[in-house]
Amino acid sequence: MTTYLEPTQASGRALMMRGLTGPVVMLNLLRFRDVADYSADPGLAPDSPISGAEAFDRYVAHTDPFLRETGGEVIFMGEGGPFLIGPEAEYWDRVMLVRQASLDAFMAFADHAAYLEGIGHRTAALQDSRLLPIAPMA
C-alpha cells in the first residue's frame, strides 16, 4: 500500500503551475498511527507514548499561531470514517479544511522556520494523508 505524507517536487510544481489567485482551501484527509512514532524527531517526543491523534492535536496547537500569522485558519475539523461513495476498505480518521489567504500565503506558512520546528508532531501522527488544494469557482 502506497502512503503519502509529503508533497513531491512534481506535485509542488503542478500546484504552482495552476496559477491560483485569491483564497485557497486545503482539504486534508488524515489517517493516524495507533501510537505516534517520534523516531524522526525524538526531541518532540512526550515522556510516555501517545496516540497518533494526540500527536496531531499537538501539531494543530503548535501550527495555529503561524497559520493565523499568514492569514490562514482552520475552517472545519471533524471525525472521518468509511466512504459512502468510494472504496469500501478506505477510511480517514479526520478531515480538515484549512483556508489560506492565497497560494503565496500558504507557501510563506509552509516555509516558516518556527512552524517547521513542530512539524515532527505531524510526521509522528500520520500513517497516511491526502492534501487537495481547492480554489473557488469563478
PDB file of N, CA and C in Angstrom, residues 1-6 29-37 52-53 56 91-93 121-130:
ATOM      1  N   MET A   1       0.841  -1.180   0.000  1.00  0.00           N
ATOM      2  CA  MET A   1       0.000   0.000   0.000  1.00  0.00           C
ATOM      3  C   MET A   1       0.889   1.248   0.000  1.00  0.00           C
ATOM      4  N   THR A   2       0.691   2.118  -0.949  1.00  0.00           N
ATOM      5  CA  THR A   2       1.431   3.366  -1.030  1.00  0.00           C
ATOM      6  C   THR A   2       0.827   4.373  -0.069  1.00  0.00           C
ATOM      7  N   THR A   3       1.683   5.064   0.690  1.00  0.00           N
ATOM      8  CA  THR A   3       1.214   6.115   1.583  1.00  0.00           C
ATOM      9  C   THR A   3       1.779   7.445   1.115  1.00  0.00           C
ATOM     10  N   TYR A   4       1.121   8.503   1.532  1.00  0.00           N
ATOM     11  CA  TYR A   4       1.502   9.844   1.109  1.00  0.00           C
ATOM     12  C   TYR A   4       1.565  10.746   2.340  1.00  0.00           C
ATOM     13  N   LEU A   5       2.756  11.252   2.640  1.00  0.00           N
ATOM     14  CA  LEU A   5       2.915  12.099   3.809  1.00  0.00           C
ATOM     15  C   LEU A   5       3.482  13.475   3.471  1.00  0.00           C
ATOM     16  N   GLU A   6       4.183  13.594   2.365  1.00  0.00           N
ATOM     17  CA  GLU A   6       4.825  14.852   1.974  1.00  0.00           C
ATOM     18  C   GLU A   6       4.592  15.100   0.484  1.00  0.00           C
ATOM     19  N   LEU A  29      -7.185  14.894   4.293  1.00  0.00           N
ATOM     20  CA  LEU A  29      -7.696  13.596   4.736  1.00  0.00           C
ATOM     21  C   LEU A  29      -6.567  12.943   5.511  1.00  0.00           C
ATOM     22  N   LEU A  30      -6.848  12.527   6.744  1.00  0.00           N
ATOM     23  CA  LEU A  30      -5.792  12.113   7.659  1.00  0.00           C
ATOM     24  C   LEU A  30      -6.089  10.747   8.262  1.00  0.00           C
ATOM     25  N   ARG A  31      -5.101   9.861   8.195  1.00  0.00           N
ATOM     26  CA  ARG A  31      -5.181   8.554   8.861  1.00  0.00           C
ATOM     27  C   ARG A  31      -4.041   8.502   9.868  1.00  0.00           C
ATOM     28  N   PHE A  32      -4.394   8.221  11.119  1.00  0.00           N
ATOM     29  CA  PHE A  32      -3.419   8.276  12.208  1.00  0.00           C
ATOM     30  C   PHE A  32      -2.806   6.920  12.515  1.00  0.00           C
ATOM     31  N   ARG A  33      -1.604   6.963  13.033  1.00  0.00           N
ATOM     32  CA  ARG A  33      -0.964   5.780  13.596  1.00  0.00           C
ATOM     33  C   ARG A  33      -1.669   5.468  14.917  1.00  0.00           C
ATOM     34  N   ASP A  34      -1.684   4.204  15.302  1.00  0.00           N
ATOM     35  CA  ASP A  34      -2.236   3.860  16.615  1.00  0.00           C
ATOM     36  C   ASP A  34      -1.405   4.520  17.712  1.00  0.00           C
ATOM     37  N   VAL A  35      -0.083   4.428  17.584  1.00  0.00           N
ATOM     38  CA  VAL A  35       0.846   5.047  18.523  1.00  0.00           C
ATOM     39  C   VAL A  35       1.765   5.958  17.713  1.00  0.00           C
ATOM     40  N   ALA A  36       1.870   7.213  18.138  1.00  0.00           N
ATOM     41  CA  ALA A  36       2.721   8.180  17.428  1.00  0.00           C
ATOM     42  C   ALA A  36       4.164   7.692  17.388  1.00  0.00           C
ATOM     43  N   ASP A  37       4.810   7.925  16.248  1.00  0.00           N
ATOM     44  CA  ASP A  37       6.189   7.497  16.044  1.00  0.00           C
ATOM     45  C   ASP A  37       7.093   8.724  15.941  1.00  0.00           C
ATOM     46  N   GLY A  52      -1.548   8.596  17.664  1.00  0.00           N
ATOM     47  CA  GLY A  52      -1.345   9.469  16.518  1.00  0.00           C
ATOM     48  C   GLY A  52      -2.288  10.662  16.553  1.00  0.00           C
ATOM     49  N   ALA A  53      -3.536  10.441  16.983  1.00  0.00           N
ATOM     50  CA  ALA A  53      -4.498  11.544  17.078  1.00  0.00           C
ATOM     51  C   ALA A  53      -4.020  12.590  18.078  1.00  0.00           C
ATOM     52  N   PHE A  56      -1.254  14.567  16.530  1.00  0.00           N
ATOM     53  CA  PHE A  56      -1.766  15.520  15.551  1.00  0.00           C
ATOM     54  C   PHE A  56      -2.382  16.724  16.248  1.00  0.00           C
ATOM     55  N   TYR A  91     -10.686   4.410   4.619  1.00  0.00           N
ATOM     56  CA  TYR A  91     -11.264   5.283   5.640  1.00  0.00           C
ATOM     57  C   TYR A  91     -10.254   6.365   5.993  1.00  0.00           C
ATOM     58  N   TRP A  92     -10.746   7.427   6.582  1.00  0.00           N
ATOM     59  CA  TRP A  92      -9.902   8.520   7.061  1.00  0.00           C
ATOM     60  C   TRP A  92     -10.367   8.856   8.465  1.00  0.00           C
ATOM     61  N   ASP A  93      -9.410   8.993   9.383  1.00  0.00           N
ATOM     62  CA  ASP A  93      -9.750   9.259  10.778  1.00  0.00           C
ATOM     63  C   ASP A  93     -10.268  10.667  10.995  1.00  0.00           C
ATOM     64  N   HIS A 121       5.518  16.634  14.956  1.00  0.00           N
ATOM     65  CA  HIS A 121       4.276  16.100  15.530  1.00  0.00           C
ATOM     66  C   HIS A 121       3.395  15.517  14.420  1.00  0.00           C
ATOM     67  N   ARG A 122       3.354  16.212  13.278  1.00  0.00           N
ATOM     68  CA  ARG A 122       2.565  15.724  12.136  1.00  0.00           C
ATOM     69  C   ARG A 122       3.141  14.408  11.625  1.00  0.00           C
ATOM     70  N   THR A 123       4.444  14.388  11.447  1.00  0.00           N
ATOM     71  CA  THR A 123       5.116  13.180  10.962  1.00  0.00           C
ATOM     72  C   THR A 123       4.888  12.013  11.907  1.00  0.00           C
ATOM     73  N   ALA A 124       4.973  12.270  13.207  1.00  0.00           N
ATOM     74  CA  ALA A 124       4.760  11.214  14.205  1.00  0.00           C
ATOM     75  C   ALA A 124       3.325  10.708  14.191  1.00  0.00           C
ATOM     76  N   ALA A 125       2.393  11.585  13.887  1.00  0.00           N
ATOM     77  CA  ALA A 125       0.972  11.270  13.970  1.00  0.00           C
ATOM     78  C   ALA A 125       0.451  10.435  12.811  1.00  0.00           C
ATOM     79  N   LEU A 126       0.917  10.729  11.599  1.00  0.00           N
ATOM     80  CA  LEU A 126       0.242  10.236  10.397  1.00  0.00           C
ATOM     81  C   LEU A 126       0.771   8.911   9.875  1.00  0.00           C
ATOM     82  N   GLN A 127      -0.189   8.066   9.540  1.00  0.00           N
ATOM     83  CA  GLN A 127       0.101   6.834   8.813  1.00  0.00           C
ATOM     84  C   GLN A 127      -0.040   7.087   7.316  1.00  0.00           C
ATOM     85  N   ASP A 128      -0.998   7.954   6.957  1.00  0.00           N
ATOM     86  CA  ASP A 128      -1.251   8.273   5.554  1.00  0.00           C
ATOM     87  C   ASP A 128      -2.041   9.580   5.514  1.00  0.00           C
ATOM     88  N   SER A 129      -1.981  10.266   4.380  1.00  0.00           N
ATOM     89  CA  SER A 129      -2.725  11.520   4.252  1.00  0.00           C
ATOM     90  C   SER A 129      -2.940  11.854   2.786  1.00  0.00           C
ATOM     91  N   ARG A 130      -3.852  12.787   2.573  1.00  0.00           N
ATOM     92  CA  ARG A 130      -4.061  13.395   1.268  1.00  0.00           C
ATOM     93  C   ARG A 130      -4.246  14.885   1.509  1.00  0.00           C
TER      94      ARG A 130
END
